[in-house]
XYZ file of C-alpha atoms in Angstrom:
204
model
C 4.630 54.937 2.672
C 0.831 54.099 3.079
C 1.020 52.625 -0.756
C 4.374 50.673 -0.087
C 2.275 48.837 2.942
C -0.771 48.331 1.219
C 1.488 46.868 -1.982
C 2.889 44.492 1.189
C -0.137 43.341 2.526
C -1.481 42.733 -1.307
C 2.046 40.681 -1.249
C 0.910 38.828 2.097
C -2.271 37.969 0.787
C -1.049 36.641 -2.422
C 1.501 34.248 -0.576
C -0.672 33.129 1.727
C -3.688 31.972 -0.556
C -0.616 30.639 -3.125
C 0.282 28.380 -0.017
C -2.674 27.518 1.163
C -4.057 26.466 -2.681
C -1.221 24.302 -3.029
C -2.309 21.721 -0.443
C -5.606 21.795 -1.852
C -5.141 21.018 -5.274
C -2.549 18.656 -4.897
C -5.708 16.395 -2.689
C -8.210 17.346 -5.603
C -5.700 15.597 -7.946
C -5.103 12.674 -5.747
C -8.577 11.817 -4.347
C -9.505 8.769 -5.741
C -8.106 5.084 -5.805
C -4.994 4.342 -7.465
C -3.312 0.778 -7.842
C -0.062 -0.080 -8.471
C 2.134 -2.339 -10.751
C 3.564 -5.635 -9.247
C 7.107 -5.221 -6.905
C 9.100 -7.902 -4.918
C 7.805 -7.973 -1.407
C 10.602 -9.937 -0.460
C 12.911 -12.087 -1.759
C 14.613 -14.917 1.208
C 15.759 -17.582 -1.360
C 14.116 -20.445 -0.791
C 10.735 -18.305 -0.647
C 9.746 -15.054 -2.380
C 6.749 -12.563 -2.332
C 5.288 -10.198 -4.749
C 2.760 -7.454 -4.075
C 0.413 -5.311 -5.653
C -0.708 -2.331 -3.916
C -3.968 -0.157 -4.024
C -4.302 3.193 -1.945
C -7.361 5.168 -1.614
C -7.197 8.518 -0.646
C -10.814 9.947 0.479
C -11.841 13.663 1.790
C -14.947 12.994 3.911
C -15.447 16.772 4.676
C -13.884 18.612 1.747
C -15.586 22.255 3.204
C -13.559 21.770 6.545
C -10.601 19.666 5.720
C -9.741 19.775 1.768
C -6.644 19.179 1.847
C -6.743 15.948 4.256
C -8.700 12.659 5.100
C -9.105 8.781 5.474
C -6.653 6.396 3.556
C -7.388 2.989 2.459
C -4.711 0.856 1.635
C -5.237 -2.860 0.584
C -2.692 -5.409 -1.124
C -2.790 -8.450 -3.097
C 0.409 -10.651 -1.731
C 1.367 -13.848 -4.098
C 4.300 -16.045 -2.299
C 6.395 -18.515 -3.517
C 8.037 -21.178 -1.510
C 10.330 -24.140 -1.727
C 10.199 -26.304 1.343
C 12.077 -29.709 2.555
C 8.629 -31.293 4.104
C 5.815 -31.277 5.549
C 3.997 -33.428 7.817
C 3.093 -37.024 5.954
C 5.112 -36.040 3.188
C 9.044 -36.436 3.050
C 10.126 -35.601 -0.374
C 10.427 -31.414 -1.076
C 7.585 -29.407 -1.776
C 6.668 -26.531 -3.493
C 4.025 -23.676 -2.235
C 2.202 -21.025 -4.100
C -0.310 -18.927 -2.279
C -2.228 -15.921 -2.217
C -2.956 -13.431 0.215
C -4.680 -10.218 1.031
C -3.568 -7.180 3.767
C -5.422 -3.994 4.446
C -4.674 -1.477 6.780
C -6.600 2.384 6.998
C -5.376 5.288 8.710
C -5.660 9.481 7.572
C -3.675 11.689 4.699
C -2.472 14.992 4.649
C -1.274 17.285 1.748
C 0.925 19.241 3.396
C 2.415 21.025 0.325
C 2.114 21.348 -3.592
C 4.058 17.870 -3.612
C 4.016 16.505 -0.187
C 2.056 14.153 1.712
C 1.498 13.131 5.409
C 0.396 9.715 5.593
C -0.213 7.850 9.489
C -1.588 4.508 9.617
C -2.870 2.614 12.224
C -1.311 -0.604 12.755
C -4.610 -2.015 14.724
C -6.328 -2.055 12.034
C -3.876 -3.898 9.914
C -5.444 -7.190 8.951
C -3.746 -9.906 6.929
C -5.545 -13.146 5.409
C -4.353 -16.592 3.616
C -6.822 -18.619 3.111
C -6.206 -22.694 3.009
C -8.293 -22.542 0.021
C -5.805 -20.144 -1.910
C -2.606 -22.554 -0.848
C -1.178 -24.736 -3.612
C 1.273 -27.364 -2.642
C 2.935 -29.914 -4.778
C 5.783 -32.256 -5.157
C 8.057 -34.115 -8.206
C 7.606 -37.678 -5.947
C 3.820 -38.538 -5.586
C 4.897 -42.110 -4.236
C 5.992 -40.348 -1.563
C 3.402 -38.026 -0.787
C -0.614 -38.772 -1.873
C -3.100 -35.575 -2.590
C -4.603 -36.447 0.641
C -1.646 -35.750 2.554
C -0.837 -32.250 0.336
C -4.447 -30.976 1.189
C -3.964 -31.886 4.826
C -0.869 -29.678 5.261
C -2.501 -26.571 3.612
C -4.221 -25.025 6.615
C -0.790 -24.760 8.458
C 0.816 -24.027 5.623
C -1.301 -21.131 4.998
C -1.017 -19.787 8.816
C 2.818 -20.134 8.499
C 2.315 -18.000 5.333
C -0.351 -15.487 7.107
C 2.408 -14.820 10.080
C 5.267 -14.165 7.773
C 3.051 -11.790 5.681
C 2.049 -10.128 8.769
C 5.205 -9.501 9.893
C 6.182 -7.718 6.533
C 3.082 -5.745 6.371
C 4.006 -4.088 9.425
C 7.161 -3.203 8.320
C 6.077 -1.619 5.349
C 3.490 0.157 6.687
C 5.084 2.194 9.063
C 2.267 4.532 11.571
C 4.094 7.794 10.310
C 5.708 7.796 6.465
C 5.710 10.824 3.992
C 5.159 10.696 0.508
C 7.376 13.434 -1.646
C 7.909 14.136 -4.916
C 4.409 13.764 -5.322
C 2.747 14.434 -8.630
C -0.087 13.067 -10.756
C 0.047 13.674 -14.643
C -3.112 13.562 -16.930
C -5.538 12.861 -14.025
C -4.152 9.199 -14.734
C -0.465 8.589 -12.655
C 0.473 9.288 -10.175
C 3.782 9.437 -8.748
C 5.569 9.867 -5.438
C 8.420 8.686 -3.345
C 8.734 6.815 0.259
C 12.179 7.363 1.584
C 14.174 6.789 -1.367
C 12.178 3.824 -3.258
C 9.817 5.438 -6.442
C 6.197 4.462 -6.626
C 4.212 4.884 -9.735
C 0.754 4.135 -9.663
C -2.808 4.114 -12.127
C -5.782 5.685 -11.668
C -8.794 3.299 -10.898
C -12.549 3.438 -11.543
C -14.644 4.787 -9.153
């Protein structure tokens, strides 16, 4: 009887550390900054978006917490647009821009393929800068370069708003990432509700 407990606790033991290790690798393998490949943002007809996405997941205190810490996640937004108008100009116009989100909130591996992600929304920060706007039209006797360039700083805040308002649906405060696996030490792949990400290890 007294070797049939001892072979349970042995048992225990072994599950326990098994369960516990999992966690912990799985944030050894994904520590590190990982980008990923262009996807539609959104697509509303007479505009679309593309973005690419880059999430860092750092362990500040790997000796207390190694199988959590800080995520950093940044994105490079390019939008499309086709628009009736604009102030001083009356023939259509077409808008390409460029813009940049970031928002940062904390990770944790929960399992051997499962990760807790919360973000927090106050720190989300969107930016389109005037500079990064192009407009143009097919009529120039309509509409002169001077009166294009004057229409890009509202432009781009029309742009900035309607990024903004994606970003925060896309990066929810609570999401979990399953599936989650990294091959190589150079992809790594995981799932958000039912949409597949796969993503490439960067540089440090």
């Amino acid at each position: 009887m007294k070797h049939a407990c001892m072979i349970l606790a042995a048992g225990a033991l072994m599950v326990a550390a098994v369960s516990c290790q999992g966690p912990t690798e799985l944030a050894g393998k994904v520590e590190g900054s990982w980008a990923g490949v262009p996807e539609r943002l959104f697509d509303a007809g007479a505009s679309s978006a593309t973005v690419i996405e880059t999430f860092t997941f750092a362990r500040e205190d790997k000796a207390q917490q190694p199988d959590s810490g800080k995520l950093y996640l940044t994105a490079l937004m390019s939008v499309t647009a086709a628009l009736p108008g604009a102030p001083g100009v009356v023939t259509p116009i077409s808008v390409t821009a460029s813009g940049y989100a970031s928002v940062e909130g904390t990770w944790k591996a929960v399992s051997a393929d499962k990760i807790d992600v919360s973000l927090d929304q106050s720190t989300l920060n969107v930016r389109v800068d005037p500079k990064d706007v192009l407009v143009s039209t097919d009529l120039m006797a309509d509409a002169d370069s001077a009166s294009l360039m004057q229409t890009r700083p509202q432009l781009a805040a029309s742009i900035r708003g309607q990024l903004h308002k994606v970003a925060s649906e896309r990066y929810r405060p609570q999401m979990t990432f399953s599936d989650v696996s990294v091959t190589d030490n150079k992809t790594l792949k995981f799932k958000i509700d039912k949409s597949s990400y796969t993503l490439t290890r960067q540089p440090d």
